[in-house]
PDB file of C-alpha atoms in Angstrom:
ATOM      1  CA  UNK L 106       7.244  -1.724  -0.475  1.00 70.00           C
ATOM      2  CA  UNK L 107       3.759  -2.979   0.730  1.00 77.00           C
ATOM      3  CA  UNK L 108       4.925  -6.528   0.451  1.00 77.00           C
ATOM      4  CA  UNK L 109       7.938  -6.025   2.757  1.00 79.00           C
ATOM      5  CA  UNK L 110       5.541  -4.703   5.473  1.00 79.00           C
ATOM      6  CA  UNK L 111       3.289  -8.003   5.133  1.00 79.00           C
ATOM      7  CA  UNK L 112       6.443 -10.176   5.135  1.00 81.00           C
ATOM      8  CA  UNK L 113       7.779  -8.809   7.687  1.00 80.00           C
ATOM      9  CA  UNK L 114       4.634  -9.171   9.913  1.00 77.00           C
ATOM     10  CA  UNK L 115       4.645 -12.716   8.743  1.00 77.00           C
ATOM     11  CA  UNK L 116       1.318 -12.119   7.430  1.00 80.00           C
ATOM     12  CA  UNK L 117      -0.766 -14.794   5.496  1.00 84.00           C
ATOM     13  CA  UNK L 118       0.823 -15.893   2.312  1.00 85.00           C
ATOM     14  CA  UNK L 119      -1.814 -14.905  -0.106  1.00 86.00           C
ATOM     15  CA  UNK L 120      -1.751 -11.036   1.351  1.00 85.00           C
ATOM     16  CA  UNK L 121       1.759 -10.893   0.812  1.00 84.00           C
ATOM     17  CA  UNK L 122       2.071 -12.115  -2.658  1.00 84.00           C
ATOM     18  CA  UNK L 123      -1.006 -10.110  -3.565  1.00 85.00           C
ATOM     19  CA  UNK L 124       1.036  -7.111  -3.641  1.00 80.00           C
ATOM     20  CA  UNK L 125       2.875  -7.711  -6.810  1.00 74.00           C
ATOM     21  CA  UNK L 126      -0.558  -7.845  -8.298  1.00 74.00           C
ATOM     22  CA  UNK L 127      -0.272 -10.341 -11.437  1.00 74.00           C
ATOM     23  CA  UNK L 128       3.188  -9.222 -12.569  1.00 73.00           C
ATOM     24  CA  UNK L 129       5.688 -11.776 -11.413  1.00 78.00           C
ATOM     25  CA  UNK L 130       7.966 -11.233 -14.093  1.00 83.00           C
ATOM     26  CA  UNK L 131      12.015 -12.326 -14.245  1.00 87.00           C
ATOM     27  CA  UNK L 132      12.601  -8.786 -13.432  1.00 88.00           C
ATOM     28  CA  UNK L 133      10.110  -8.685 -10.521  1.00 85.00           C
ATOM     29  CA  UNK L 134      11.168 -11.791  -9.086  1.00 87.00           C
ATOM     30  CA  UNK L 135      14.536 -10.581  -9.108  1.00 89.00           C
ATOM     31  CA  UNK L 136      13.882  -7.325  -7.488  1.00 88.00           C
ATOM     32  CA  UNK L 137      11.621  -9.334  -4.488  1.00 87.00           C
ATOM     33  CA  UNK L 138      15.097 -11.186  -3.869  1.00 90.00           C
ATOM     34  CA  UNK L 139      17.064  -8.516  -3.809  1.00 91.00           C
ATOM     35  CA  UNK L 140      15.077  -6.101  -1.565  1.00 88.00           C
ATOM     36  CA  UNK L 141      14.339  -9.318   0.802  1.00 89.00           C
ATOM     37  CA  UNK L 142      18.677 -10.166   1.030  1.00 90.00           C
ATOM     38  CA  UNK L 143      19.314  -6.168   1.884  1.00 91.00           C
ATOM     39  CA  UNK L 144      16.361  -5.607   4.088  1.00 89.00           C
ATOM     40  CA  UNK L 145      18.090  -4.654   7.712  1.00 88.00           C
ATOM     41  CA  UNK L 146      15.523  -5.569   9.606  1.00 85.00           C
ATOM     42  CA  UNK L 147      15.336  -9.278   8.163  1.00 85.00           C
ATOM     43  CA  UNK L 148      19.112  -9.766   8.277  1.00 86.00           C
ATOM     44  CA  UNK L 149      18.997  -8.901  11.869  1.00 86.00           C
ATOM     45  CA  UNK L 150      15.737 -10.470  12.807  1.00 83.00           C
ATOM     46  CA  UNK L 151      15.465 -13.689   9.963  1.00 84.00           C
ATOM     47  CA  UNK L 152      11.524 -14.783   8.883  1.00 83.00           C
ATOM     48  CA  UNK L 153      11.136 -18.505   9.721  1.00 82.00           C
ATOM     49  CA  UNK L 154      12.547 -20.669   6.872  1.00 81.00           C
ATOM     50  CA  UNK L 155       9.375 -22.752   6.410  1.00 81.00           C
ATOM     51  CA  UNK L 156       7.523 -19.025   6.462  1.00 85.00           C
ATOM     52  CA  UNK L 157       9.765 -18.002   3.791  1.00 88.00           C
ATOM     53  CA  UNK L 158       9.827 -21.163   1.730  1.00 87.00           C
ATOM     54  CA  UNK L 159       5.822 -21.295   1.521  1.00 87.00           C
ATOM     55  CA  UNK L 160       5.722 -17.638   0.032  1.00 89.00           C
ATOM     56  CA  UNK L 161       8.674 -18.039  -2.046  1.00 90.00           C
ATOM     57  CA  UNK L 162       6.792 -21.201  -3.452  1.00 88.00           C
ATOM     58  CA  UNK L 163       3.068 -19.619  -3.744  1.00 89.00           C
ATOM     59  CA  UNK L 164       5.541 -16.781  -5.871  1.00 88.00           C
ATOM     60  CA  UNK L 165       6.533 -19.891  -7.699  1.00 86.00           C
ATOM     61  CA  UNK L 166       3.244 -21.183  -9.049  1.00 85.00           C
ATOM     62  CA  UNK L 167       2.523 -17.894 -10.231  1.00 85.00           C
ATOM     63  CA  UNK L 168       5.581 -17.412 -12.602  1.00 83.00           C
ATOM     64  CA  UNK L 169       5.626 -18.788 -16.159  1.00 82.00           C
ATOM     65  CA  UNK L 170       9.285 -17.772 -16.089  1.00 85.00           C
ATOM     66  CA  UNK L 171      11.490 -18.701 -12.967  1.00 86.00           C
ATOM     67  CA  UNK L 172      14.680 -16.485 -12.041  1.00 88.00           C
ATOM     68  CA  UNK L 173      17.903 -17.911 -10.976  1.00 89.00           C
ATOM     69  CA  UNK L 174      17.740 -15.577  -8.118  1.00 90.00           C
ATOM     70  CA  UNK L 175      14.140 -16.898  -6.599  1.00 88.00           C
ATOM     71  CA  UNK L 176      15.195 -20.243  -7.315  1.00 88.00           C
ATOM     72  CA  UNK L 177      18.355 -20.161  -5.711  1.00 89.00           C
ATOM     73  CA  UNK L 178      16.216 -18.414  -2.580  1.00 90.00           C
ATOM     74  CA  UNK L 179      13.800 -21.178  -2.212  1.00 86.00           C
ATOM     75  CA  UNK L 180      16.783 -23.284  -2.456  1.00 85.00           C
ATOM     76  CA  UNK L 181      18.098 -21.656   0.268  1.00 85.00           C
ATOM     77  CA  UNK L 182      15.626 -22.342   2.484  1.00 82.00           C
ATOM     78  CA  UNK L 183      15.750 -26.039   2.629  1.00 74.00           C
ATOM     79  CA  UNK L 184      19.769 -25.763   3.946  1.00 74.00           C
ATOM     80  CA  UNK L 185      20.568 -26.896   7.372  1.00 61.00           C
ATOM     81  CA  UNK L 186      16.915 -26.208   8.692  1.00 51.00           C
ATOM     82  CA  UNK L 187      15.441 -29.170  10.861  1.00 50.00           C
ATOM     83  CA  UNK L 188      13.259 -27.621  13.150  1.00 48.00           C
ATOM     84  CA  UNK L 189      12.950 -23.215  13.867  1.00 52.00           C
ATOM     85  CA  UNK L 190      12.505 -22.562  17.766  1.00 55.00           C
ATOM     86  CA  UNK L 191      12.723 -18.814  17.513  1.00 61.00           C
ATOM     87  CA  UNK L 192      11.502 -15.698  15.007  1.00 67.00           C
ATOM     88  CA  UNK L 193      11.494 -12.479  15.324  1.00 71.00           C
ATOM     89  CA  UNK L 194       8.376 -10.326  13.477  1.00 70.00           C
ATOM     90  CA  UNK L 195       8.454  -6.949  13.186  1.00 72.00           C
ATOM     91  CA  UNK L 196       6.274  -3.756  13.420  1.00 71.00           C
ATOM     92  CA  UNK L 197       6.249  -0.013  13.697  1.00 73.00           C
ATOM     93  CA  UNK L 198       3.968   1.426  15.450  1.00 72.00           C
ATOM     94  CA  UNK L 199       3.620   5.239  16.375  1.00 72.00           C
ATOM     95  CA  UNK L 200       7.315   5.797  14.669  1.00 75.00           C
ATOM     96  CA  UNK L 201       8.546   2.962  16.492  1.00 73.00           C
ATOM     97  CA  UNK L 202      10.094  -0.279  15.682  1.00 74.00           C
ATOM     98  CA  UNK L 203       8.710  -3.333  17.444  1.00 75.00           C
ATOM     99  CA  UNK L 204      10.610  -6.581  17.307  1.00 74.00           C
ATOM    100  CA  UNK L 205       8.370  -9.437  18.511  1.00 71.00           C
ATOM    101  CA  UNK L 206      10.177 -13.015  19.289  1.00 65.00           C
ATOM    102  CA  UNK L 207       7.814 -15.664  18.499  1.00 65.00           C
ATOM    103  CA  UNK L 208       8.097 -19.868  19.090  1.00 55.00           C
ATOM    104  CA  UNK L 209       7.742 -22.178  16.203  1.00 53.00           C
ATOM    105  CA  UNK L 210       5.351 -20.904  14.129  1.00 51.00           C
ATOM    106  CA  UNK L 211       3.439 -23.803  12.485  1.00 52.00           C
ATOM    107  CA  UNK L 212       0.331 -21.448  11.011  1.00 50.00           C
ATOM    108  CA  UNK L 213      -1.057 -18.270  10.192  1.00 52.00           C
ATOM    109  CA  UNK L 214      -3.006 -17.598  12.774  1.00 52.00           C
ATOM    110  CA  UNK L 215      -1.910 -17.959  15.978  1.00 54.00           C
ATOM    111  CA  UNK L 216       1.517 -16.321  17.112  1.00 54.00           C
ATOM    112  CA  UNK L 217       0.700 -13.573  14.733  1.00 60.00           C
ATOM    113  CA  UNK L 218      -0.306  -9.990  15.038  1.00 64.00           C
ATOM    114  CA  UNK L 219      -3.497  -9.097  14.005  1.00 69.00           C
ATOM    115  CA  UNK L 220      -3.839  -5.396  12.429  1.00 70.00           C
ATOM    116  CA  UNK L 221      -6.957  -4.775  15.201  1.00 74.00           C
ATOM    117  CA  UNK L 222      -3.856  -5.002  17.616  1.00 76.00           C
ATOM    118  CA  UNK L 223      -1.706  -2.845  15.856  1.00 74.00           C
ATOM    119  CA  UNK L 224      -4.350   0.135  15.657  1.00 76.00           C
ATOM    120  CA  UNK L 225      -5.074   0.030  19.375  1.00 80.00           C
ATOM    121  CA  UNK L 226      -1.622  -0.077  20.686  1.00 79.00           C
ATOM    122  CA  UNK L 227      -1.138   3.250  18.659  1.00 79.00           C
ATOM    123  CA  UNK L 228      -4.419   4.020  20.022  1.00 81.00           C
ATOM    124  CA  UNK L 229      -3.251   3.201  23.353  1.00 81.00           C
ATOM    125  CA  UNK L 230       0.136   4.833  22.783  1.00 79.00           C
ATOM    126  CA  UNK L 231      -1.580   8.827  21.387  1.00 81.00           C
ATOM    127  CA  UNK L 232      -3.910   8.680  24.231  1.00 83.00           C
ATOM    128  CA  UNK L 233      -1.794   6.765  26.852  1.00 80.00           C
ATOM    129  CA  UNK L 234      -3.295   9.760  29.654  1.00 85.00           C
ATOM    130  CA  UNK L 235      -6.676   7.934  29.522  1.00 85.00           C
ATOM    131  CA  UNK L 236      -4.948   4.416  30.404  1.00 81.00           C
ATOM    132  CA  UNK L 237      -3.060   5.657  33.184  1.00 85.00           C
ATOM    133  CA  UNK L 238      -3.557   3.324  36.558  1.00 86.00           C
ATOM    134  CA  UNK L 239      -5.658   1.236  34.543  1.00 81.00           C
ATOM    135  CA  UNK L 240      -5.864  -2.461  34.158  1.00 78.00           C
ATOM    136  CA  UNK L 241      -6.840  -4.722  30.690  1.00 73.00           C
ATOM    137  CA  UNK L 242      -6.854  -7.913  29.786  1.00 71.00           C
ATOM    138  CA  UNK L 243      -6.950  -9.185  26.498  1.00 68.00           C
ATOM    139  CA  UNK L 244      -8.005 -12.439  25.577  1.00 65.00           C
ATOM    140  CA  UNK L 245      -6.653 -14.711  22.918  1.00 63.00           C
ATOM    141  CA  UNK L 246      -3.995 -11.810  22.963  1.00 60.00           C
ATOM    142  CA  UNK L 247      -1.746 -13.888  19.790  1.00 64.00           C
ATOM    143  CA  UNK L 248       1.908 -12.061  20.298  1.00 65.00           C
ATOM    144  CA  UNK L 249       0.503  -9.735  23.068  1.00 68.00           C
ATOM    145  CA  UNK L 250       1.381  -6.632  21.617  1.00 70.00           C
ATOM    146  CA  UNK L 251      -1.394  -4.316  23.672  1.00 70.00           C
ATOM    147  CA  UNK L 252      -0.228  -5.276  27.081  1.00 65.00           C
TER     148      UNK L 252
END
């Protein structure tokens, strides 16, 4: 679904919980859970807690009926979790899965991928004859996904 590819890019909390639109029914809720708990790529590479709690809670205030399930995973989050030094964020690019580690993530917007950098790396990767011998810098490069 489109809101497992913005919460797995760890992407602002308002774009991901747009994508349920204004139906965050018992039923909805439940399914979010579920489809978050058997995603492979989050059990192998976990969101950040306090990334997780914040859009489990902005899912929250948007409910006038609360699941067992959602409150059991923001629940969930708050168990044995003092401070995160590592997440992973993932992408696919050009058929490829990308697993970027990341340090403490404390906002939205830096240590994030931006979608700019998504298009040119597959940019980069369908016309990688034109880069060849080449050198780029990026500035203000956030996970440094181009170089």
């Amino acid at each position: 679904s489109i809101a497992m590819v913005e919460l797995r890019r760890a992407c602002k909390i308002d774009d991901v919980v747009a994508c349920f639109g204004e139906d965050f029914c018992v039923e909805n809720q439940i399914e979010f859970i579920k489809l978050i708990e058997n995603d492979l790529v989050l059990k192998k590479f976990p969101l950040p807690q306090n990334y997780l709690r914040r859009v489990l809670v902005a899912i929250l205030d948007r409910c006038q009926d609360i699941s067992d399930e959602l409150g059991e995973a923001l629940a969930a989050t708050f168990q044995g979790v003092e401070e995160e030094e590592i997440s992973y964020l993932s992408y696919r690019i050009m058929n490829h899965n990308i697993i970027l580690r990341c340090y403490n993530r404390q906002n939205e917007l830096g240590l994030r991928l931006w979608p700019a950098a998504e298009m040119v790396a597959a940019y980069v990767a369908t016309e990688n004859e034109k880069f060849e011998n080449v050198n780029i810098i990026e500035l203000g490069a956030g996970l440094g996904l181009i170089g």
